[in-house]
Tab-separated table of C-alpha atoms and ligand atoms in Angstrom:
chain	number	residue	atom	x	y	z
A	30	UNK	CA	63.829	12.404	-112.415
A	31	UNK	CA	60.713	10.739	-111.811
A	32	UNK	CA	59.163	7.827	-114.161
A	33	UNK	CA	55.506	9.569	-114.779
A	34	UNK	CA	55.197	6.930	-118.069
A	35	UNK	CA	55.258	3.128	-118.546
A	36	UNK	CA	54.916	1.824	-122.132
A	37	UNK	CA	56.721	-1.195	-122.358
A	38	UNK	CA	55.822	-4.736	-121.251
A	39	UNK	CA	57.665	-8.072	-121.729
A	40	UNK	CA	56.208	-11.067	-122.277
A	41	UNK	CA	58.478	-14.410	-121.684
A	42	UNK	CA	56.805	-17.060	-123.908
A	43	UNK	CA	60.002	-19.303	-124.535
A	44	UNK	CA	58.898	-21.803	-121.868
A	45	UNK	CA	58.255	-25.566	-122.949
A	46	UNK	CA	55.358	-25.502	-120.819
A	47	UNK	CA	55.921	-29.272	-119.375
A	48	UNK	CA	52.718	-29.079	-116.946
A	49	UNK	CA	50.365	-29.078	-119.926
A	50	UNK	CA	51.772	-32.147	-122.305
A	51	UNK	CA	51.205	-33.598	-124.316
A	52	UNK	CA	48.982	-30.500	-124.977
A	53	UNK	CA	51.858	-28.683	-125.377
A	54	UNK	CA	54.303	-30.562	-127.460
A	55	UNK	CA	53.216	-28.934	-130.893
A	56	UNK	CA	51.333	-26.185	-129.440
A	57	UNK	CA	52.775	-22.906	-127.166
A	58	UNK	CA	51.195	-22.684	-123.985
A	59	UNK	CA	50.631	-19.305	-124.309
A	60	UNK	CA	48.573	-20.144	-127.327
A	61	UNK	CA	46.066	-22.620	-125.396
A	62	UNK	CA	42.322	-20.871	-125.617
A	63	UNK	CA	40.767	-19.474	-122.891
A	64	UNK	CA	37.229	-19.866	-123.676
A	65	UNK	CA	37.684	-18.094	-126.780
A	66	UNK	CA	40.837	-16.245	-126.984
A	67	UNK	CA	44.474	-17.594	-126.207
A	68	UNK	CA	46.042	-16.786	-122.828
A	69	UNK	CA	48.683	-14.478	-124.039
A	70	UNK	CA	45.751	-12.304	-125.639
A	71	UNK	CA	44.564	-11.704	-122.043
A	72	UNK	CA	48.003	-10.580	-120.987
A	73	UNK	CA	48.401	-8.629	-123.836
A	74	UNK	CA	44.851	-6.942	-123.294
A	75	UNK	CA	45.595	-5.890	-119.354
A	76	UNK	CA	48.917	-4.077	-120.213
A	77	UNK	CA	47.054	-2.273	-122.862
A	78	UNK	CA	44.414	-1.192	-120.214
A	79	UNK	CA	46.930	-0.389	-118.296
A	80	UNK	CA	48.573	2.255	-120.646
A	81	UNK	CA	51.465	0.008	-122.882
A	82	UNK	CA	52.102	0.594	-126.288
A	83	UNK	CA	55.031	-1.658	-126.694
A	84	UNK	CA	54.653	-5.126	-126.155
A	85	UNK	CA	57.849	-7.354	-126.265
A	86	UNK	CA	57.252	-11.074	-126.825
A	87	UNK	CA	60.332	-13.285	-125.749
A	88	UNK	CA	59.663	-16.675	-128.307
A	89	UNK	CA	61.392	-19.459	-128.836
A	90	UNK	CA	61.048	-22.693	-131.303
A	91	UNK	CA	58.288	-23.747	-132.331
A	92	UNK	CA	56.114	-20.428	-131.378
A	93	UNK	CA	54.921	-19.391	-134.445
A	94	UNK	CA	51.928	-19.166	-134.588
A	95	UNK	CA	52.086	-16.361	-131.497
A	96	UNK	CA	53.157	-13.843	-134.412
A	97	UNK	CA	50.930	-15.139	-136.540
A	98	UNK	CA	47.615	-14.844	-134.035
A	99	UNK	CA	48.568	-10.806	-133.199
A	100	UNK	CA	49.319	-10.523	-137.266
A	101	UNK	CA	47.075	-9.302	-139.574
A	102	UNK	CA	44.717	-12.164	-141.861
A	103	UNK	CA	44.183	-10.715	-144.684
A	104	UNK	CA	42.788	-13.764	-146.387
A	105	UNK	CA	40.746	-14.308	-143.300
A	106	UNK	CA	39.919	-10.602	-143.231
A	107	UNK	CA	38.769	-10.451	-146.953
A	108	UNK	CA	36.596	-13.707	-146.842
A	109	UNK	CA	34.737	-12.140	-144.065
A	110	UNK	CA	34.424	-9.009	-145.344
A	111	UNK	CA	32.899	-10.680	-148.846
A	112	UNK	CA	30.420	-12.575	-146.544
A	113	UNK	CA	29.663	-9.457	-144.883
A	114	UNK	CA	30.409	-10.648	-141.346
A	115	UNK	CA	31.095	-7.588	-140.188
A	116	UNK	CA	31.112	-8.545	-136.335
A	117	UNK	CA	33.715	-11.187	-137.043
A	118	UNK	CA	35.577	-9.089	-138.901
A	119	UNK	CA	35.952	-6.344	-136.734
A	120	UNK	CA	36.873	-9.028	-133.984
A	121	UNK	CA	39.605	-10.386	-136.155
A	122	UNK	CA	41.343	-7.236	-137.419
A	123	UNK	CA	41.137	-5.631	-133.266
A	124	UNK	CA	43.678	-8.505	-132.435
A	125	UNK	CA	46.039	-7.200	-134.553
A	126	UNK	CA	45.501	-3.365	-134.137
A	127	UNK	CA	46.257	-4.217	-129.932
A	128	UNK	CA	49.662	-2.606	-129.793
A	129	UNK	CA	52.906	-2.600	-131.360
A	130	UNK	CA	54.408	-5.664	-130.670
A	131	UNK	CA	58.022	-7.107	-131.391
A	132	UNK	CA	59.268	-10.256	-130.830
A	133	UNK	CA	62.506	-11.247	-129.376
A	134	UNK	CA	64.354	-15.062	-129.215
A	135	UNK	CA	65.739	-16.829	-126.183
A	136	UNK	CA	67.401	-19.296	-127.818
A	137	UNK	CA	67.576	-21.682	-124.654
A	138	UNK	CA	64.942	-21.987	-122.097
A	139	UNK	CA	67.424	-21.412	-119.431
A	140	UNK	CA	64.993	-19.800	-116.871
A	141	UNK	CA	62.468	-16.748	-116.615
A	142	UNK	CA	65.702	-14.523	-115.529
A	143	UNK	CA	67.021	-15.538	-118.786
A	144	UNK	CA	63.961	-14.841	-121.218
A	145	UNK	CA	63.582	-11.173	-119.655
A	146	UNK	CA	67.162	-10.216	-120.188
A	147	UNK	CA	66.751	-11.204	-124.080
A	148	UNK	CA	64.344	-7.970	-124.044
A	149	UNK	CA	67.117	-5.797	-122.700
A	150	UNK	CA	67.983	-3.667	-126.075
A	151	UNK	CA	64.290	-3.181	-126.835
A	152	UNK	CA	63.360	-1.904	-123.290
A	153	UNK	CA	66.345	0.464	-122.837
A	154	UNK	CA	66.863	2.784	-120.188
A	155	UNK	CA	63.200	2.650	-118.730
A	156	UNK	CA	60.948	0.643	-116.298
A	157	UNK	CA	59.171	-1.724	-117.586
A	158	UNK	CA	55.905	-4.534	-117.025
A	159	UNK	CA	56.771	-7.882	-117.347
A	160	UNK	CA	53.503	-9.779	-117.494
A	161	UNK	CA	53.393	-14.305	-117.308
A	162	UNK	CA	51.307	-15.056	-119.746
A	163	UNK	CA	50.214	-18.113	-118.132
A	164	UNK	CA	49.016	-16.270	-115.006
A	165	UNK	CA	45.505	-14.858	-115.972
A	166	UNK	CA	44.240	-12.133	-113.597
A	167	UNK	CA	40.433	-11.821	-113.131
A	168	UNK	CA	40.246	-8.083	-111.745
A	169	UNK	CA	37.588	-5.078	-112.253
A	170	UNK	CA	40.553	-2.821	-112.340
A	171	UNK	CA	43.417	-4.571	-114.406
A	172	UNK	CA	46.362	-5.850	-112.022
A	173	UNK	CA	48.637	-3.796	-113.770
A	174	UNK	CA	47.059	-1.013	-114.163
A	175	UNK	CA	46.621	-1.073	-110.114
A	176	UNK	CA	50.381	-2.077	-109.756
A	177	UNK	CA	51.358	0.759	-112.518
A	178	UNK	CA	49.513	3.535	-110.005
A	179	UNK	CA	51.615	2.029	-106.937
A	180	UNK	CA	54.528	2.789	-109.235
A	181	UNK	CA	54.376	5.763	-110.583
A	182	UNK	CA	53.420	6.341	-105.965
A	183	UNK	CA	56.743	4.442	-105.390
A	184	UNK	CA	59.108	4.989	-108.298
A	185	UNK	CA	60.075	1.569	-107.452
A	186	UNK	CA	59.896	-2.506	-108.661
A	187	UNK	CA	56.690	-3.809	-107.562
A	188	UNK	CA	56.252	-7.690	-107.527
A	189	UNK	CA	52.339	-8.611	-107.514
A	190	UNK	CA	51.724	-10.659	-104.699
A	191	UNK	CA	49.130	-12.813	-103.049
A	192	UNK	CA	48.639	-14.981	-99.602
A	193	UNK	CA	49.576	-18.834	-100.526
A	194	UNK	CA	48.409	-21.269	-97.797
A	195	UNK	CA	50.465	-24.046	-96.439
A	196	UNK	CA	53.053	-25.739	-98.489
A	197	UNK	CA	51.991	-24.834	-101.660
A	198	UNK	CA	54.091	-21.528	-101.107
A	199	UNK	CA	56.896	-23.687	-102.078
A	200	UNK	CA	56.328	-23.255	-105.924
A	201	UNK	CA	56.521	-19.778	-105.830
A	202	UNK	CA	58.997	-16.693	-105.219
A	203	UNK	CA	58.279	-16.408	-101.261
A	204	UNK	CA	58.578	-12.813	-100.289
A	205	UNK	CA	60.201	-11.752	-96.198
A	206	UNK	CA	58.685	-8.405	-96.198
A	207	UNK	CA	56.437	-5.882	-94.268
A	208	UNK	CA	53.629	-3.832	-95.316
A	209	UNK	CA	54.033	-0.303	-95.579
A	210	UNK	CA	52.342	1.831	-92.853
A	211	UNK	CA	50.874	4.662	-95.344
A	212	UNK	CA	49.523	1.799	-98.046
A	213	UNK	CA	48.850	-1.562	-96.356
A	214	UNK	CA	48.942	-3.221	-100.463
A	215	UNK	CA	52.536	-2.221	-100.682
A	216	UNK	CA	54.933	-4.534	-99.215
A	217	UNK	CA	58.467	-3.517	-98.687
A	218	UNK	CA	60.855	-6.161	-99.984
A	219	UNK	CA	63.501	-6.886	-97.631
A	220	UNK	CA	64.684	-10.376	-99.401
A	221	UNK	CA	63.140	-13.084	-101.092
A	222	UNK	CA	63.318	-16.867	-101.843
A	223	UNK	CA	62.145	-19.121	-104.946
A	224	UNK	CA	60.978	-22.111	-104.195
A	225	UNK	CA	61.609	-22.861	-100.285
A	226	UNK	CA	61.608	-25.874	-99.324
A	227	UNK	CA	58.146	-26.603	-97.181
A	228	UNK	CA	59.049	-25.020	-93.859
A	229	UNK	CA	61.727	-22.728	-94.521
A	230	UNK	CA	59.387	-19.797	-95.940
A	231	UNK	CA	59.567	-16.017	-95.215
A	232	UNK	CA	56.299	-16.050	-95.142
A	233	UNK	CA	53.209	-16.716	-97.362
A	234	UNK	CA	53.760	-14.239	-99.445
A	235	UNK	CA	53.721	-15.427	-102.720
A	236	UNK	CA	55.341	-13.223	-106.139
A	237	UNK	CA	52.823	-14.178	-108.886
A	238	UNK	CA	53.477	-13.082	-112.856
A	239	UNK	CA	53.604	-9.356	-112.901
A	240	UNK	CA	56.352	-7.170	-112.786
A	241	UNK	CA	57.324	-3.999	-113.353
A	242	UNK	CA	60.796	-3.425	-112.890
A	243	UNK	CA	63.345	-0.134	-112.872
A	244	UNK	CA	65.803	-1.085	-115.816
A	245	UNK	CA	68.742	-1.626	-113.561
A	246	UNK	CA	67.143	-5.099	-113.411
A	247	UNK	CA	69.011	-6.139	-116.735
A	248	UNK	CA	72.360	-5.299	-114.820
A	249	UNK	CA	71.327	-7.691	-112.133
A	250	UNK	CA	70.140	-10.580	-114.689
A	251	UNK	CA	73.462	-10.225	-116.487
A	252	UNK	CA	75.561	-11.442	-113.241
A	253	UNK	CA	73.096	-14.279	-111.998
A	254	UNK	CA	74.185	-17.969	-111.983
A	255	UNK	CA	71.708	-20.395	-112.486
A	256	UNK	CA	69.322	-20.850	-109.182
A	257	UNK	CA	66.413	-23.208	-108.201
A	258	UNK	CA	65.976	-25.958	-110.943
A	259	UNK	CA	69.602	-25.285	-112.267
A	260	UNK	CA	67.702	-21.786	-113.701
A	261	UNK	CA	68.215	-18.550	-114.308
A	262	UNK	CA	65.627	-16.927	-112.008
A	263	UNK	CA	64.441	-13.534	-112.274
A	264	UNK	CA	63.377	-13.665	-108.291
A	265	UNK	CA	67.778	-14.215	-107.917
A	266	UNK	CA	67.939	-10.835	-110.389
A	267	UNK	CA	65.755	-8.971	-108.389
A	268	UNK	CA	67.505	-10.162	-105.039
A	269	UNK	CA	70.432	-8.723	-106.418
A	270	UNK	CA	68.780	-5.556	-107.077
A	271	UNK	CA	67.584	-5.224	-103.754
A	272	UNK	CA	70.660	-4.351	-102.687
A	273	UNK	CA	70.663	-0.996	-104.605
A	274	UNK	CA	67.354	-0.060	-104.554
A	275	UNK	CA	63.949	-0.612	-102.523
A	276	UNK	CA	61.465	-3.406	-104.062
A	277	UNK	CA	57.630	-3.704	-102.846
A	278	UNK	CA	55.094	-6.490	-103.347
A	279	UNK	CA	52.128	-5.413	-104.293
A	280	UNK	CA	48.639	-7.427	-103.088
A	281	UNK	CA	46.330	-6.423	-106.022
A	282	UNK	CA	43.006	-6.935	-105.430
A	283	UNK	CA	41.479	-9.506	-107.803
A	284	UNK	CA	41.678	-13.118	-108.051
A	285	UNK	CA	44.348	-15.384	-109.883
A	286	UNK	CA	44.777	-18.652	-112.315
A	287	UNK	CA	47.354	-20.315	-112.610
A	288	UNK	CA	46.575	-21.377	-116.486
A	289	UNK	CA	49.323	-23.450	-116.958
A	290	UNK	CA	48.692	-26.049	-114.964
A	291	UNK	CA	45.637	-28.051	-115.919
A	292	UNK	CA	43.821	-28.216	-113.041
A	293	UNK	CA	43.847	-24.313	-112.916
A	294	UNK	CA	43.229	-23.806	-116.442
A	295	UNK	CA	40.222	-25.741	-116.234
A	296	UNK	CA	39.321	-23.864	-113.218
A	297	UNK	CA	39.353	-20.023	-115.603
A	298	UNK	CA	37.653	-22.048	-118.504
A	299	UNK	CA	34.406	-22.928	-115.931
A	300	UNK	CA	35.087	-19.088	-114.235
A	301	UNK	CA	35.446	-17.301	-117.711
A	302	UNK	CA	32.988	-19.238	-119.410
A	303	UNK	CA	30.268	-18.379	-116.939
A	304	UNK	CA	31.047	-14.468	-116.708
A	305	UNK	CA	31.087	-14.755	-120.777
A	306	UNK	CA	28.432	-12.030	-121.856
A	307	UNK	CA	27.320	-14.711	-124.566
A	308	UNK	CA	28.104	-17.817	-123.770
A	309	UNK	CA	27.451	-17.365	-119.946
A	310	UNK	CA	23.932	-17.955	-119.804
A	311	UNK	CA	23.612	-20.898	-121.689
A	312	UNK	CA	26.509	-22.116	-120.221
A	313	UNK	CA	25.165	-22.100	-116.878
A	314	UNK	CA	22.108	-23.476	-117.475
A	315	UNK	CA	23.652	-26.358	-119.175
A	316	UNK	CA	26.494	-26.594	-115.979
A	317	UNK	CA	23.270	-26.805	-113.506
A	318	UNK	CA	21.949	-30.178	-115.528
A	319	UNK	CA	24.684	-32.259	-114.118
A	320	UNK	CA	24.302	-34.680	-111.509
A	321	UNK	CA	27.735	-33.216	-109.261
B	417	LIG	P1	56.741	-21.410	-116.315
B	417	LIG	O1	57.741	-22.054	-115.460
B	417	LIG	O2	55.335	-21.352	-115.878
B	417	LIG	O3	56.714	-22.006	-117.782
B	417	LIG	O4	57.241	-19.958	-116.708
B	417	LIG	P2	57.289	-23.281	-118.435
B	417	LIG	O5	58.689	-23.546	-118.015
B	417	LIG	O6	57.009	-23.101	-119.887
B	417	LIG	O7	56.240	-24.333	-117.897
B	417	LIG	P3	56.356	-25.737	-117.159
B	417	LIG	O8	56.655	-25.410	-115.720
B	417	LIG	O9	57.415	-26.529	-117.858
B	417	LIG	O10	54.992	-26.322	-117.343
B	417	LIG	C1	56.404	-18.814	-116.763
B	417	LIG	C2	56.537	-18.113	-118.098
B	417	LIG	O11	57.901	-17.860	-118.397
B	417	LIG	C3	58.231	-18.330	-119.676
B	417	LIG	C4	57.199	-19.403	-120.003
B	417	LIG	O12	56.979	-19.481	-121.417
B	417	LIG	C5	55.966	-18.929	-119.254
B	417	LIG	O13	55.162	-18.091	-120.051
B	417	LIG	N1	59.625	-18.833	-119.689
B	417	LIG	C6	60.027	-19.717	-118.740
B	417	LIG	C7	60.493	-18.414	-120.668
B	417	LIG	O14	60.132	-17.586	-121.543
B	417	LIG	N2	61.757	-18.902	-120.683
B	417	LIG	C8	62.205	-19.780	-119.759
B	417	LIG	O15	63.387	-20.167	-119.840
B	417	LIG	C9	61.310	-20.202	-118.768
């Protein structure tokens, strides 16, 4: 039977998000505000846009306030409404009106293989997106909306993927693959390595955070033993899967940041801040008055 329908996409967010302290002690990455709205919003948005209905939050300690942001406010909500800030208002109650979303627990942060098998009875039997919050894609059509269309082409798990230069492919998933004759954005999978040590990689194809994966995968993340930085990878999960069924990479067309690291995240504020519809102007102007 083929998968004409993906509405579910998981969302690890149990990481302790060590690249951004001390920023991150008391505060979930995923919660850190891009421009104006968190970085799991913007996750949250592009597998709406790309036709989700379910979204699946994998939380751990100290993430609270996640639930509370994609909550309803209704103290919020009736102050503004008795001020008659209707704009505001409608901007606060459209967070929560997003999607259906549930939240699951890893209990441990024992690795990103880990945090999407905790989702495994609320996905059930289907494929499913798995978006990194921390990864924000800047794309005019939404990087998983283009890697949902390459599935629904394939019926097959499509990594997103991009060209890393040099060494830095080392702190990624590092794909050996070849591009498919009919599609030159699909890449077909034929293993993969996380992490390689400078020298020893594939190639420079790098797996960035989106996913959607054929729920086999869950089968495969059950078995895994714990893999570069004593974790439980989800790149070891889908190795395993690889040998039962074809994987692609997918090169989406758009550009990446990598918002949890600092010098990236600074990177989409300047980016984001500038394409802002209105805060970009003034923005701009007051960017050209430095002496750089
Ligand atoms: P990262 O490796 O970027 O997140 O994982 P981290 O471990 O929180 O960050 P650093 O490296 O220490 O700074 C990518 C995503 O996977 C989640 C993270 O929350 C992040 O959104 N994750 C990672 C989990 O949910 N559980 C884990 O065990 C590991």
């Amino acid at each position: 039977m083929a998968y004409t329908k993906i509405t579910k996409a998981v969302f690890p967010a149990a990481g302790m998000g060590t690249r951004f302290l001390p920023a991150t002690k008391a505060t979930p990455k995923e919660m850190l505000c891009l421009v104006d709205k968190p970085l799991i919003q913007y996750g949250v948005e592009e597998a709406v846009a790309a036709g989700c209905t379910e979204i699946i939050i994998v939380t751990g300690r100290g993430k609270a306030t996640m639930e509370d942001h994609f909550d309803r406010s209704p103290e919020l909500e009736a102050s503004l409404e008795a001020k008659n800030k209707t704009a505001l208002l409608e901007i606060a109650r459209s967070v929560s009106k997003l999607a259906k979303i549930t939240y699951t627990r890893q209990s441990e942060p024992l690795g990103l293989g880990h945090a999407v098998l905790q989702a495994k009875q609320i996905v059930g039997n289907e494929p499913f997106c798995v978006l990194l919050p921390d990864d924000i894609v800047d794309a005019s059509i939404p990087c998983m909306k283009q890697m949902v269309e390459a599935f629904y082409e394939t019926q097959s798990s499509i990594l997103g993927s991009e060209v890393v230069e040099g060494d830095a492919i080392s702190a990624y998933g590092c794909l050996d693959c070849t591009p498919d004759p009919k599609n030159p954005r699909l890449l077909a999978v034929k293993t993969m390595v996380e992490k390689p040590a400078p020298g020893t990689q594939p190639s420079q194809n790098a797996i960035i955070g989106r996913y959607i994966l054929t729920p086999r995968i869950f089968e495969m993340l059950e078995h895994i033993t714990p893999g570069a930085g004593g974790e439980l990878q989800l790149t070891d999960g889908i190795k395993a899967l690889l040998q039962h069924e074809k994987v692609y990479g997918f090169s989406y067309e758009g550009k990446r940041h990598d918002a949890g690291d600092k010098q990236g995240f600074l990177r989409a504020t300047v980016e984001f801040a500038l394409k802002h519809d209105k805060l970009g102007p003034d923005f701009r102007a007051w960017l050209k008055t430095f002496p750089l």
